[in-house]
């Protein structure tokens, strides 16, 4: 990959002082104007704020070094006081952003400012509307994870921080080892900070439903029940230290910290969940909590970056699921599968022995090899879809068994800015029966290439603030568009079952619009939602159960996928209609991916600029 603007700007205090401009932009768009320097200086200061608030992301990006070395030995302050401090900083920074006169700026810098202002305004609205749980809009590490419940089976210090320590914190020498030990103490403090908020939020009515509490407490107990010597953060640290030639006492100190500080903090969090369970409800919907309807309204807005209402989203999901299932029906008939509903036929197909990997270590190894083969194949096709390519630095790993019971079925993120750490695409292999072979290719394109890992690397070409701010609907909308794009590049031409798997994936996302709003706005029971979900998708019951449990823990987030995908396609249709013979797929894809992560409300402005330039 060519040297990026950020790489040229790092060091000498210059980070973020110029706007990276997509390659499609006109000279006028890219022109530097005097006011840009001041605006970009503000944006650079905001970026440093966000990194100071979330050292986790500085670690993920590999930039907690040099001038940011103070971040290398700590994690986010997850206490109630830390959360309120972030709220105050958000309010102050939003006021600064609103004062900047856009008229004096280049279009690129104006877009950067508008993106930041939208994020800060959304976050401030969230803190005021839902003053409990996790307001993650400005948390660069997990910006999608907004929820009224500060710790769930989907995340919290107990699961987030060991993953980062194990996979991201390298040890090249004594300074890195000391920072690792410091982070173990910060890990214990983060656990206690969240434990305090579990109690505080419960007093304000934000108690997770029983199913969320039980799964989360089960994962915590599973971690606590594992001997400290067998914890990955102890074992891998010892291996890293040995490789770096450091004395064994480092690993011994890590084990002592985990036994003396982390383990008791886990015990306190387990006890907190036992306490609040007494006030928990069997009903999964957020509507049954005080102010729950207001909370859900904001969560849907944060998840979709639109003003669509839950009723509108619900109706859209029903209509799109019906249309997609009609196409699946045609393909199933072509395979000789004619009896039963679409869902029933897909369920039968998913159980065919020749389409399921064996549910043992050998089967899991074959499944992972198959995924790597799909990624290798799609790489060869990408020059037909993009004019400018990134590396797509990627490895595929199994979700750690310790958290697989509550983890999503698949998730991924890009690697470090300098390329030394690859992006990781995780797949949950608790049971290989969850993954019939035909369902796997589309997951690769969504999570890996040209999906999340691919898109994330383009953001590294932009000013740092633009790499830190992410919007769920764009991120997940792009990943669904990546699934579609792979199909348009011919990956299913000789794989009709793979095409069915892709359409089943699309239908699954349309159905998310229905069941998320069904549970949280329409007052569906869990069983009612599960039955509808299974009939509509034909996917394995275990997989759908885990999905619904996820929506109960993180209301509204699941609505972002299809809403984002719909908008990217609507804008593509708009560009094609406006440009006619001058429309070019590679140019359009470059515009959307190089613009970087923006709220859907700003994406149309960018595409309109591309259309105007292409017409000129």
PDB file of N, CA, C and O in Angstrom, residues 50 53 76 79-91 119-139 146 197 204 295 298:
ATOM      1  N   UNK A  50     -10.239  11.636  22.126  1.00  0.00           N
ATOM      2  CA  UNK A  50     -10.870  10.314  22.003  1.00  0.00           C
ATOM      3  C   UNK A  50      -9.879   9.204  22.324  1.00  0.00           C
ATOM      4  O   UNK A  50     -10.249   8.194  22.944  1.00  0.00           O
ATOM      5  N   UNK A  53      -9.422   9.070  26.020  1.00  0.00           N
ATOM      6  CA  UNK A  53     -10.580   8.434  26.637  1.00  0.00           C
ATOM      7  C   UNK A  53     -10.607   6.940  26.385  1.00  0.00           C
ATOM      8  O   UNK A  53     -11.146   6.181  27.191  1.00  0.00           O
ATOM      9  N   UNK A  76      -9.411   2.552  29.490  1.00  0.00           N
ATOM     10  CA  UNK A  76     -10.443   3.551  29.751  1.00  0.00           C
ATOM     11  C   UNK A  76     -10.911   3.523  31.207  1.00  0.00           C
ATOM     12  O   UNK A  76     -11.000   2.464  31.823  1.00  0.00           O
ATOM     13  N   UNK A  79     -15.622   3.944  35.182  1.00  0.00           N
ATOM     14  CA  UNK A  79     -16.451   4.278  36.330  1.00  0.00           C
ATOM     15  C   UNK A  79     -17.517   5.295  35.945  1.00  0.00           C
ATOM     16  O   UNK A  79     -17.477   5.901  34.865  1.00  0.00           O
ATOM     17  N   UNK A  80     -18.475   5.514  36.838  1.00  0.00           N
ATOM     18  CA  UNK A  80     -19.506   6.529  36.601  1.00  0.00           C
ATOM     19  C   UNK A  80     -18.876   7.912  36.479  1.00  0.00           C
ATOM     20  O   UNK A  80     -19.298   8.726  35.649  1.00  0.00           O
ATOM     21  N   UNK A  81     -17.864   8.201  37.299  1.00  0.00           N
ATOM     22  CA  UNK A  81     -17.194   9.495  37.214  1.00  0.00           C
ATOM     23  C   UNK A  81     -16.509   9.660  35.859  1.00  0.00           C
ATOM     24  O   UNK A  81     -16.534  10.750  35.264  1.00  0.00           O
ATOM     25  N   UNK A  82     -15.889   8.592  35.374  1.00  0.00           N
ATOM     26  CA  UNK A  82     -15.245   8.656  34.061  1.00  0.00           C
ATOM     27  C   UNK A  82     -16.254   8.895  32.958  1.00  0.00           C
ATOM     28  O   UNK A  82     -16.005   9.666  32.016  1.00  0.00           O
ATOM     29  N   UNK A  83     -17.409   8.264  33.053  1.00  0.00           N
ATOM     30  CA  UNK A  83     -18.455   8.448  32.053  1.00  0.00           C
ATOM     31  C   UNK A  83     -18.965   9.886  32.063  1.00  0.00           C
ATOM     32  O   UNK A  83     -19.173  10.488  31.000  1.00  0.00           O
ATOM     33  N   UNK A  84     -19.170  10.460  33.230  1.00  0.00           N
ATOM     34  CA  UNK A  84     -19.636  11.841  33.317  1.00  0.00           C
ATOM     35  C   UNK A  84     -18.590  12.824  32.803  1.00  0.00           C
ATOM     36  O   UNK A  84     -18.933  13.849  32.203  1.00  0.00           O
ATOM     37  N   UNK A  85     -17.318  12.523  33.019  1.00  0.00           N
ATOM     38  CA  UNK A  85     -16.261  13.385  32.486  1.00  0.00           C
ATOM     39  C   UNK A  85     -16.284  13.376  30.957  1.00  0.00           C
ATOM     40  O   UNK A  85     -16.091  14.417  30.319  1.00  0.00           O
ATOM     41  N   UNK A  86     -16.543  12.227  30.362  1.00  0.00           N
ATOM     42  CA  UNK A  86     -16.633  12.161  28.904  1.00  0.00           C
ATOM     43  C   UNK A  86     -17.845  12.954  28.399  1.00  0.00           C
ATOM     44  O   UNK A  86     -17.777  13.596  27.343  1.00  0.00           O
ATOM     45  N   UNK A  87     -18.934  12.914  29.142  1.00  0.00           N
ATOM     46  CA  UNK A  87     -20.126  13.695  28.784  1.00  0.00           C
ATOM     47  C   UNK A  87     -19.797  15.182  28.780  1.00  0.00           C
ATOM     48  O   UNK A  87     -20.139  15.913  27.839  1.00  0.00           O
ATOM     49  N   UNK A  88     -19.104  15.649  29.804  1.00  0.00           N
ATOM     50  CA  UNK A  88     -18.758  17.076  29.862  1.00  0.00           C
ATOM     51  C   UNK A  88     -17.834  17.480  28.717  1.00  0.00           C
ATOM     52  O   UNK A  88     -18.011  18.545  28.106  1.00  0.00           O
ATOM     53  N   UNK A  89     -16.867  16.637  28.404  1.00  0.00           N
ATOM     54  CA  UNK A  89     -15.966  16.952  27.290  1.00  0.00           C
ATOM     55  C   UNK A  89     -16.722  16.969  25.970  1.00  0.00           C
ATOM     56  O   UNK A  89     -16.464  17.806  25.099  1.00  0.00           O
ATOM     57  N   UNK A  90     -17.654  16.044  25.814  1.00  0.00           N
ATOM     58  CA  UNK A  90     -18.470  16.002  24.602  1.00  0.00           C
ATOM     59  C   UNK A  90     -19.239  17.304  24.422  1.00  0.00           C
ATOM     60  O   UNK A  90     -19.255  17.892  23.331  1.00  0.00           O
ATOM     61  N   UNK A  91     -19.865  17.790  25.472  1.00  0.00           N
ATOM     62  CA  UNK A  91     -20.657  19.015  25.402  1.00  0.00           C
ATOM     63  C   UNK A  91     -19.781  20.212  25.034  1.00  0.00           C
ATOM     64  O   UNK A  91     -20.152  21.037  24.188  1.00  0.00           O
ATOM     65  N   UNK A 119     -21.467  13.274  15.117  1.00  0.00           N
ATOM     66  CA  UNK A 119     -21.155  12.270  16.134  1.00  0.00           C
ATOM     67  C   UNK A 119     -21.290  12.860  17.534  1.00  0.00           C
ATOM     68  O   UNK A 119     -21.889  12.236  18.430  1.00  0.00           O
ATOM     69  N   UNK A 120     -20.740  14.041  17.747  1.00  0.00           N
ATOM     70  CA  UNK A 120     -20.795  14.640  19.081  1.00  0.00           C
ATOM     71  C   UNK A 120     -22.221  15.010  19.456  1.00  0.00           C
ATOM     72  O   UNK A 120     -22.631  14.853  20.621  1.00  0.00           O
ATOM     73  N   UNK A 121     -23.010  15.494  18.502  1.00  0.00           N
ATOM     74  CA  UNK A 121     -24.408  15.833  18.787  1.00  0.00           C
ATOM     75  C   UNK A 121     -25.206  14.583  19.124  1.00  0.00           C
ATOM     76  O   UNK A 121     -26.045  14.581  20.037  1.00  0.00           O
ATOM     77  N   UNK A 122     -24.944  13.493  18.401  1.00  0.00           N
ATOM     78  CA  UNK A 122     -25.638  12.237  18.673  1.00  0.00           C
ATOM     79  C   UNK A 122     -25.264  11.712  20.053  1.00  0.00           C
ATOM     80  O   UNK A 122     -26.124  11.229  20.810  1.00  0.00           O
ATOM     81  N   UNK A 123     -23.978  11.801  20.397  1.00  0.00           N
ATOM     82  CA  UNK A 123     -23.531  11.332  21.705  1.00  0.00           C
ATOM     83  C   UNK A 123     -24.138  12.169  22.820  1.00  0.00           C
ATOM     84  O   UNK A 123     -24.614  11.628  23.836  1.00  0.00           O
ATOM     85  N   UNK A 124     -24.159  13.492  22.658  1.00  0.00           N
ATOM     86  CA  UNK A 124     -24.730  14.341  23.708  1.00  0.00           C
ATOM     87  C   UNK A 124     -26.218  14.042  23.894  1.00  0.00           C
ATOM     88  O   UNK A 124     -26.709  13.937  25.021  1.00  0.00           O
ATOM     89  N   UNK A 125     -26.930  13.879  22.788  1.00  0.00           N
ATOM     90  CA  UNK A 125     -28.343  13.521  22.879  1.00  0.00           C
ATOM     91  C   UNK A 125     -28.519  12.204  23.631  1.00  0.00           C
ATOM     92  O   UNK A 125     -29.446  12.031  24.423  1.00  0.00           O
ATOM     93  N   UNK A 126     -27.615  11.281  23.400  1.00  0.00           N
ATOM     94  CA  UNK A 126     -27.688   9.995  24.074  1.00  0.00           C
ATOM     95  C   UNK A 126     -27.490  10.107  25.567  1.00  0.00           C
ATOM     96  O   UNK A 126     -28.226   9.505  26.360  1.00  0.00           O
ATOM     97  N   UNK A 127     -26.486  10.878  25.996  1.00  0.00           N
ATOM     98  CA  UNK A 127     -26.250  11.021  27.429  1.00  0.00           C
ATOM     99  C   UNK A 127     -27.451  11.686  28.117  1.00  0.00           C
ATOM    100  O   UNK A 127     -27.776  11.366  29.249  1.00  0.00           O
ATOM    101  N   UNK A 128     -28.095  12.614  27.409  1.00  0.00           N
ATOM    102  CA  UNK A 128     -29.237  13.304  28.021  1.00  0.00           C
ATOM    103  C   UNK A 128     -30.489  12.418  28.005  1.00  0.00           C
ATOM    104  O   UNK A 128     -31.280  12.447  28.944  1.00  0.00           O
ATOM    105  N   UNK A 129     -30.666  11.655  26.940  1.00  0.00           N
ATOM    106  CA  UNK A 129     -31.865  10.818  26.807  1.00  0.00           C
ATOM    107  C   UNK A 129     -31.751   9.525  27.596  1.00  0.00           C
ATOM    108  O   UNK A 129     -32.724   9.071  28.201  1.00  0.00           O
ATOM    109  N   UNK A 130     -30.552   8.918  27.581  1.00  0.00           N
ATOM    110  CA  UNK A 130     -30.335   7.614  28.208  1.00  0.00           C
ATOM    111  C   UNK A 130     -29.118   7.706  29.122  1.00  0.00           C
ATOM    112  O   UNK A 130     -28.021   7.270  28.764  1.00  0.00           O
ATOM    113  N   UNK A 131     -29.271   8.303  30.304  1.00  0.00           N
ATOM    114  CA  UNK A 131     -28.117   8.532  31.187  1.00  0.00           C
ATOM    115  C   UNK A 131     -27.712   7.282  31.972  1.00  0.00           C
ATOM    116  O   UNK A 131     -27.302   7.369  33.131  1.00  0.00           O
ATOM    117  N   UNK A 132     -27.815   6.146  31.348  1.00  0.00           N
ATOM    118  CA  UNK A 132     -27.426   4.871  31.949  1.00  0.00           C
ATOM    119  C   UNK A 132     -26.701   4.057  30.880  1.00  0.00           C
ATOM    120  O   UNK A 132     -26.731   4.391  29.695  1.00  0.00           O
ATOM    121  N   UNK A 133     -26.066   2.988  31.311  1.00  0.00           N
ATOM    122  CA  UNK A 133     -25.473   2.057  30.350  1.00  0.00           C
ATOM    123  C   UNK A 133     -24.277   2.618  29.624  1.00  0.00           C
ATOM    124  O   UNK A 133     -23.523   3.451  30.139  1.00  0.00           O
ATOM    125  N   UNK A 134     -24.114   2.167  28.382  1.00  0.00           N
ATOM    126  CA  UNK A 134     -22.947   2.518  27.575  1.00  0.00           C
ATOM    127  C   UNK A 134     -23.352   3.406  26.415  1.00  0.00           C
ATOM    128  O   UNK A 134     -24.049   2.970  25.499  1.00  0.00           O
ATOM    129  N   UNK A 135     -22.934   4.657  26.462  1.00  0.00           N
ATOM    130  CA  UNK A 135     -23.046   5.558  25.321  1.00  0.00           C
ATOM    131  C   UNK A 135     -21.711   5.453  24.587  1.00  0.00           C
ATOM    132  O   UNK A 135     -20.717   6.054  24.981  1.00  0.00           O
ATOM    133  N   UNK A 136     -21.710   4.695  23.507  1.00  0.00           N
ATOM    134  CA  UNK A 136     -20.451   4.329  22.847  1.00  0.00           C
ATOM    135  C   UNK A 136     -20.175   5.120  21.574  1.00  0.00           C
ATOM    136  O   UNK A 136     -19.206   4.827  20.877  1.00  0.00           O
ATOM    137  N   UNK A 137     -20.996   6.110  21.253  1.00  0.00           N
ATOM    138  CA  UNK A 137     -20.864   6.822  19.977  1.00  0.00           C
ATOM    139  C   UNK A 137     -19.450   7.344  19.778  1.00  0.00           C
ATOM    140  O   UNK A 137     -18.894   7.279  18.673  1.00  0.00           O
ATOM    141  N   UNK A 138     -18.833   7.869  20.841  1.00  0.00           N
ATOM    142  CA  UNK A 138     -17.486   8.438  20.733  1.00  0.00           C
ATOM    143  C   UNK A 138     -16.406   7.474  21.215  1.00  0.00           C
ATOM    144  O   UNK A 138     -15.234   7.857  21.303  1.00  0.00           O
ATOM    145  N   UNK A 139     -16.784   6.248  21.519  1.00  0.00           N
ATOM    146  CA  UNK A 139     -15.804   5.236  21.920  1.00  0.00           C
ATOM    147  C   UNK A 139     -15.285   4.569  20.663  1.00  0.00           C
ATOM    148  O   UNK A 139     -15.924   3.680  20.095  1.00  0.00           O
ATOM    149  N   UNK A 146     -23.979   0.762  21.702  1.00  0.00           N
ATOM    150  CA  UNK A 146     -24.799   1.568  22.586  1.00  0.00           C
ATOM    151  C   UNK A 146     -25.860   0.677  23.224  1.00  0.00           C
ATOM    152  O   UNK A 146     -26.549  -0.074  22.528  1.00  0.00           O
ATOM    153  N   UNK A 197     -21.196   0.853  38.249  1.00  0.00           N
ATOM    154  CA  UNK A 197     -22.265   1.346  37.368  1.00  0.00           C
ATOM    155  C   UNK A 197     -23.407   0.333  37.235  1.00  0.00           C
ATOM    156  O   UNK A 197     -24.559   0.722  37.025  1.00  0.00           O
ATOM    157  N   UNK A 204     -31.613   3.139  38.823  1.00  0.00           N
ATOM    158  CA  UNK A 204     -32.355   4.022  37.920  1.00  0.00           C
ATOM    159  C   UNK A 204     -33.230   3.221  36.951  1.00  0.00           C
ATOM    160  O   UNK A 204     -33.770   3.763  36.001  1.00  0.00           O
ATOM    161  N   UNK A 295     -35.475   5.588  25.493  1.00  0.00           N
ATOM    162  CA  UNK A 295     -34.149   5.012  25.272  1.00  0.00           C
ATOM    163  C   UNK A 295     -34.084   4.340  23.906  1.00  0.00           C
ATOM    164  O   UNK A 295     -33.125   4.520  23.158  1.00  0.00           O
ATOM    165  N   UNK A 298     -33.738   6.700  20.909  1.00  0.00           N
ATOM    166  CA  UNK A 298     -32.376   7.181  20.648  1.00  0.00           C
ATOM    167  C   UNK A 298     -31.483   6.055  20.133  1.00  0.00           C
ATOM    168  O   UNK A 298     -30.661   6.266  19.231  1.00  0.00           O
TER     169      UNK A 298
END
